[in-house]
Structures are given as structure tokens and as C-alpha cells.
Amino acid sequence: MAETSFLDHMREIVGDARPSIAIAGLVAIFVTLWSVLSTWPQYNRLREFKGPRLAALSKWWLIKKVGGGRAYLDFWEVTKQYGSIAKVGPNDLLTDDPELMRHILNVRTEYRRSDWYDGMRFDPGNNNILSWRDEDEHFNVAGSDTTATAIRSTMLHIITNPLVHPTLRAEISKTHFSEPIIPDAIGRDLPCLQAVIKEGLRTFPPVAGLMSKQVPAPKATPGKENSSPAVPKSDTARGEYSAVKISGVLMLESLDPRDGWRCSRNKAAVTDTMDLIDSSLDKNLVKWVKTTQATLAEAQTKKGQFVTDHPTKDAVEKLFMARVLGKAILTPGLNPAGTFVRMACGSDYSFPGSKLIEDHSAIPITTVEGPYPPCAIPEKDLKPISISQMRLETHHWGSKVLLHQLSLVDRGEAIMFIVEDQAGTAVLLKLYHQPLEKEISCNWTMLDYRVCIVKNPFFQRVHDTITPNFCQIPQSYYTLRVDHPGDIIPLRHGDGRIPEAWKVNPDRDDKTSHGYRDLGNKAFGKKDWAAAHHSYSQALDVAETSQDKQLAHLNRSLINLKLGRPAEALLDVTQAYDPEAPTEKALFRHAIALYRLNRFEDCEAMLIDLLDKFPDNKAAETTLLSVKTRLTEQRTGKYNFNKMYKTAKAAKGAPLIDCATYSKPVEIRESPGRGRGLYTTKAVKAGDLLLVEKAFEYSFIDETRLTDQCTILANFNTKRMTAGASANLWPKVVQKLYHDPEALSAFTELHHGKYKPVTATEGDGRPVVDAFLVEKILSLNSFGAPRSTRDFCGNNVWSGNPAPEVCASTRERPLFTSVGVWLLAARINHSCVGNCRRSFIGDMAIIRAARDIPVGTELTIPYRPSTDSESYQDVQKGLAKWGFICDCELCKDRLKTTEAVRVRRKELSKEFDKQVPSDQEFDLEKATKLLRVIEKTYSGKPAKQIRWCIAHLYAYVGIRLRQDEDFVRAAEMLIKGLETMGFVILATPPDDGSAQARFEVKQWGMMEHHIPWLFFQLIECYAEINPHLVPVAEHYAQIAYSIIVGEGESMWDVMPATGNKAERT
């Protein structure tokens, strides 16, 4: 009875609840429908604009970015990714088009402030200076707060730059104007005043935050004619004024004339014509190039002149110290002296605005000027010379000068400090190609002895900085420039060549080897590797017993490993123990040094010996396992690619992969007319692994922090400028060679054009490294590389959002890429078509055969990306710096093609794109007619002929047909797309039911990044029309994928459009 009552009670409850549940369901359905119906019109009217997916449906994306603290960067990335007008909200567009911004911000513009400004009210019923939307009322009070901010920040910069202040005052004084305020007409004619104002506004923008403009009726559609879509009626435009040069942001309810940071990087806003590799540079940089070229030319007019106006030692030192301290205060993170500012103030950025100034500092620039050879003469055979005896712009061959450090050390494009000679004449000393600051602080460049010898001194009058930067106003000094690391000899404490007057702290002569080792141990505990290296070197200098010497060598060997100098570590550790009675620590460190030098067989033998003597050493056991893995890779070419990807992706810094080099299928031979090349030692099939190589040296730039880490290398000899990691790679290689004589020999064998290197390899006990030879070799043999080719292609080539201006890997490196040099891969000569392809995982280069290659065949790759409409002359001009003419099949066709035919093909290709747009219903008949017209511009048999101009058109037609589910004709077009790239394919017609189904690649053609995607489209087609051919298509797709990416294991993870193979079998 009780049970029945309980059930009845539950039924009553449920019964009562059913109407409530039904009502709630109806409400939910109504709300959902209302949301969809109200959102759809907004979404539909902006469907032509691209942007983040979430932003099209909700304002949450915009709210998140505005509140994230880095909106200016997020907005810049959006316009870079989605175009000059991008969607960032349901009613919000963003633009960086400077012409559109000028139209929006024009005095007579029809754009008006939107209701966005209502949110600026503190009292909802009353306006303030920020919330006034009436243009006439706002005009009376506008700008007072921002003007005050701009004045304060600009005045701060003026008074902290001693060169600017007197120059500006002198210019204003020349006006002789007696009234308190200079008229605008006079002020506009004062170039220094105008420059200071504009630079102050650029460096410290007075306004931040989103501001809105109402988009007017269609008659005032923003943008240039035929340059951007019209903005719908009754929408608004938001703008963030953050600099004098205003770029914009279009937002539907708002158009953002925002962010000068973005505008200064907009190619349309700043492009200027210049004879450089990239003309899409900030116009300030273009101006700097011209100014620097003029300065260098002017300096040459004074070549050979003596100097009679050397300033006093105190004057030179004070001028330099004022600069160093001012820079340390304004940009502590960019200056070694900033450490003292942080210690004194207790904050990284205690000075108002210093973080903003540092963030907006100019990109560091490294210049390549007139090359000259390093000194190969021993120091003892050089003749002393004083600074007063030197001539301007002159290398004083066969001479040396003894110098004493006077000032703090600063770092810009070079390490700089004030020095004096024995006569008391002070000059600026600039040291180039020294270790990077993050590796060894420039404060340790001269150790702490403050005395050095410069060989073959090069005397100039130059500025202390060449980087165009407001907070580093250039100041002119008489200067000694040192480019080669061996041309300066720092003298350690106690060196007999140090004059008595320059000796410091004589009590240190009493310190024992043990005492110096203690100092080194303390520095080691602080991870101050340079200080520890210095102390252990001192311990070695004063060591009196063999035990002290061995301990100093042992400790210094560890520091050399930390500093990335395994060759010197090996040299130290071999002197750190008695072979008859080795210590456990010494043997293990010896093994590690061998491992870092990639001498894995020697390392294995050393570890076996170590474990035989000390069987409980767990670290040795673990290292031995790694060595065996390296030896397997080296001997068989079997790699754990998945682990390599994980390591590259997880790396917070440079993605350095712990793997060995595999090179059994290739060898170096003489290549007739092309120096030395790489040849096959056996016959290989398309997709076979030819080479996996660890980078000789690698310089990394994080793709997500390009603006923080980018550097520029400007070569005034070749008139070429490269942005990215090249400037950092140069000193890294110079330092590597200076600390590894064997590496020096291997590196200098690479192609260096007509450059004539010195014959000497050693001087004063150190390798003779020619920094200019290094730069020349790098310019001809280094490659730009993504973090991984797989991710690059997956994100940019096969994702439907290609970045055509970026190439995965060529010797003509695109902007903002990491870069490295691989000694074996650098031997591969050029062909536009190429018979192999290169890919990357971190600092590992992977080479696979792009076609079947017989034994003894020279390998070739394209050094530069080709396009379908390039002329023969343009291609050969692009290859001129390597000193050869390409005669591949593609170039032979270019040579035969007349200019009229080339232009005709280009016009027809554009006409195809116009007549068959991607955003309209596909017209196969029209597309086929246009393709036939383009085909007629080619002569000869189509078999094996690369007809690049129509290859991508066939591919496009095939993909459109596949999207329309016309799988038979799609397969035909896709196969034609492959055949026009030089592939020879035997395939039964897709609609031929009488013949036995067949699909076979008889000959592989030109491998480009889109080829795997075409094979994947074929997989989808065959899945519908002939499933028996799907495994065959998958096989060829995996080969093509492995050629482009470097491995085939990850294919189904990166290209999942057709489903997983395992799911269909």
C-alpha cells in the first residue's frame, strides 16, 4: 500500500511538471529562433567580409580582445590575415587602408561619431569631453587632454637627448619672433620642430582605446574605387587614434581609424622605391638607407686625412655616458646598463612610459659595408701606432694599438665603449659580430681587465648608432671599428703587456687557483657563464700543480658546454684527467663533449669505458641509450618523426631537435661548371629519403613574436636588405667558427662566389675568422625555414587560407623567418623544377626524392620560388648572385616563349579568374572554353611538358567540380592538372565501365605544395566513382605528402578531409 502511494505521488509530481517543461522548451525554442533571425540579417549583410568566425556571430571576440591588453596587436594580425577590411563583430569591421582612413578623418567627412561614445559618460545624463558626439560642441574642447599628454611625452624625449635640445632651441631662436606663441605658418616651416613633434607622437601615441565613426549613406561608401567592398548603409566605423599616421579599423557600427603602429607597417602607407630585396619597408627605414648611403659616400671623401680636432678624453667619455644612462632610463630592457637602473629603482620600468618606448623601438639593423680581410700576422710582429697617427677611413695594415677602456659598455648594432691609447687620446671602439647579449653580456666582452690590443686598426668618424630610433639620437665620434673576432686581443690580468698606469687591483695577484675556482663556482650557481669562464681561466693561469690545472680545465669544460662551445669543452676535458687514472666526472664530461660534436661512435666507446669503470653511473646509462638511438638514425635513416614534431612544438625558444644526420644515399662530387654538388650513391624512387641533416647553425624567430625579435641585415655592397633572423645568424656562425677550428674548415669550403679568403687559418693561437667571408657564404648557402613544414603547409597551403607571399623554404628567404645553414644540403645545386624537395622539423632538414632518380645523378632543388608568368630574363636575374644560368626544362620553355605569348598567357589567366569567380555558380562550359584558348598558346607535345600557367586552372576547375559532386569530370580535370605539371599518368577514363580500372603515375612531375592536395581530391572522387582505386590514390597521395612535408606518417592528421584510412578499410 505504501509503495502504491509513493508511485502515485511521483506521477502527480511529474504530471504537474510537464506543462512547466513544455513551456520552458517553447521559450527556449523561441529565444533560439529570435537570436538566429535577429543575427542573420547582420551576418548576411557583412558576409562579403572575412574575419574570425566567432566575431561574425557575437561581440564576445571583440570584447575579449579589447580587454586583453594587446588589442593593437590583435587588430593588426586580423587585418594582416583577413585583408584590409576585416570583420571583428556582427556589426564591426576593421581596416588598415590609409586612403580610406584619410577619407574617414577628413575635415569635411560625412562620418560622424557613433553611439559608442555614450559609454564614456560618467553620468549617464551628462556629456564630458570624451562622450560629446556633436561635432561642433566637441570641437571647442577636443584635444586638450591628449595634447597635454603629447607635450609632456615629447618634452621628456627632448630633454633626455642632448643632441636634440640645443638644435631645436637654435632653430626656434632663428625665427626672432617676439610673441609668446609662434604662428602656425612659421612653425610649419621649421623642419627640426616638425620632426620632433611627429617623432614624439609616433614614439608615444597620446590616445589609446576604440573610438567610433558612423558610416554614412551609400553615396559615401568608404574606400578606393575597386579596392574594397562597400560598407552597408547605417553601419558605423570605430577608430582608435594612436599616432599621427592613422590607420584604420572598420567596424559595422564602427570604422576604426586606429593605431599608427599598424599604419607604419602598412605597405600602402609607407612603400618607397629602393634597390633592396624588400621595398615594402617603413619609409623611415627607406630614408635611413638613403641617409646612410650618403654618409658613407661623404666619409670616403675624407679618406686618408689626419685628425687635428680630437676632443678631450673627459668630453668624449661624458658624451657617451650621457647617452648610455639616458638609454638605460628610457629603455632598460635594451641596455646592459639598465640592470643598474632596475637595482636602483626596484622596478623594470620605473620611468613613465619606458615600457611603451621600448616596445616601439626600431628594429635592430646590422650593416654590411666594405669588406676587408682579417689580420693573419702575429701580434708580436706588428708595429705600434697611436690614434693621433691614424688617418680617416684607413686600415692601418701591419700596425697595432694598445687601448684602455674608460666607460661603461653599451650594445646596439655593435658593442661600444670609450677607449684611450697610451697618449690619452680617446675614441669610440665598436666591436662587431660578438656573442649575442642573451648568451654573453657585452659587459664581459673585455672581461674585467679593461685593456686590449687591436690589430690592423680601422679608423673612422661615424655615429654611435645607425639604427633610426628616437630614443637613440646618433652622435658622431672618431671610432675604431673591429669586424673580425681575432683582430682584438683582450689582455688578462697580469699580462706583461699592460702598462703600469693601467693595472688595476694589484692585490688580485695574491689569489690562488683555488680562490679563482671558488669565484667561478659562485658565478656558476648564478648561471653567469661568462663570469664563471673568466674565473676558471684565471684559475688555470695561476695554477701551480697538475691537480689545480686539471680541476680548472674540468670546470671550464662544463662552462664551454653551457656556452655552446663543445670543441673547446673537448679540448679542456682531455687535459682534465690522467688517462691512466680517469675520474668518473671527467669521463662523463668527455662523453658529453663528443655527443655535442655529433661524434656518436666515439661517444659510445667512451660511455662503455665509463660504465665498465663506474657501473653505477645512471646518467651514463641514459646517455648511452640516446647515443644508440643516434647511431641507428645515422646508419638506417629511421627517425621518430612524431617525437621530433612534439619537441619542435613544445620548444619555448629555438626548436633544436636531438637527432643525428643521415646521409648514406648521397655524396659530394664535383659538378661541371657549378662547383661541387650532391649526388646519389644508389638508385632511388620518388619519396625515398635522401638526407636528414642537423643544422650547422640555426637562428630562430618565434612567428608569434615577430615584432619583438625581428632584425634587419642591410648589405650596402649588394644593395640587398633581409629581414628576419639573418642578422643574428651571422655573429652566431662567426663565434662558432672562432671557437671550433674543424668547423671553420668545413664551413669555408662552401660556395663563396668570387670572394678571395685569406690563406692563414691561425693567428696568436686562435682561428683566423673572416667575418665578411662568413656573411658571403651565408648569403649564398643559408635557408629560411618554418618551425615545421608540416604545420606551415597545414596552416597556410592546405587550409583554404593560403599565404602566397610566404614560401616554405627557399634560398630567397621571405621576411620574418628563422634561418639556418646545413653543410650537406647547401651542396645541392639549383633547378627550377628540381628532382628532390627539402622540408624541416625544427633545425633538422629533410631531403626526399621528388621523382625516380638513377644512381650517380646530381640532386637539384629550386633556390627561389617560381611563378607561372615569369620571363626567362627575370628568372636568370634572380639567380645571378649564385653565378650560373639555369637550363632546366622550365627555363628552356621560357627561353622559347616570346614576350607577346607570355603576356597573352598572363592576360588570359586573369580573364579566367574574372570570368569564373569563386563566389558564383560554376560555369563549366565557360571555364573549358577559356582553358582551350590558353592551351593554344603552348606548342609541342603536351606529354611531360610543364605548362604551369594552366596547371592551377585545371586544378581549380577539378576542385569546383568535386565540390559540385560532379566526380567523373572532376577526376578528369584533376588528372589534367597533374599532367600539366609534368606528370605522366596512366588512368582509365573515370566513366569507362568497359576497361579495367587503372590509375598509375608513370613519371613524377614538378612537385609543388599543392600537389598532395590534388591527390587528396582524387581520393574523394574515386571513393564515389571507383572505390577499387582509392587505395592506389592514397598510396600516391602519401608519397606526394612525404616529399613535401618530409614524412608520410602524419598525413591523415593534417589532411583529414577524406576521412581516416582506418575507418574505410
Coordinates of C-alpha atoms in Angstrom, one line a residue, residues 45 64 80 166 168 248 284 293 357 392 413 435 483 543 575 605 620 623 756-757 765 866 932 958 1004 1013 1028:
R45 CA 24.9 42.0 -44.9
K64 CA 37.9 39.7 -25.2
K80 CA 47.1 41.1 -41.9
P166 CA 70.3 72.7 -28.5
L168 CA 65.7 72.7 -31.6
G248 CA 42.0 52.2 -39.5
N284 CA 61.6 55.9 -42.1
Q293 CA 74.5 55.7 -48.2
I357 CA 59.1 53.4 -25.7
L392 CA 90.4 58.6 -41.6
E413 CA 74.3 47.0 -33.7
P435 CA 78.3 36.8 -28.9
D483 CA 84.8 43.3 -37.5
A543 CA 97.7 27.1 -11.3
Q575 CA 93.5 17.9 -20.2
A605 CA 83.1 3.9 -26.9
A620 CA 75.9 7.4 -18.4
T623 CA 73.1 8.9 -22.3
K756 CA 89.0 35.8 -52.0
P757 CA 89.6 34.4 -48.5
G765 CA 96.8 30.9 -31.0
S866 CA 58.9 30.3 -59.5
R932 CA 41.3 25.7 -74.6
G958 CA 38.6 20.0 -60.8
W1004 CA 56.5 12.2 -61.4
W1013 CA 46.1 18.3 -52.2
H1028 CA 38.8 0.0 -56.0

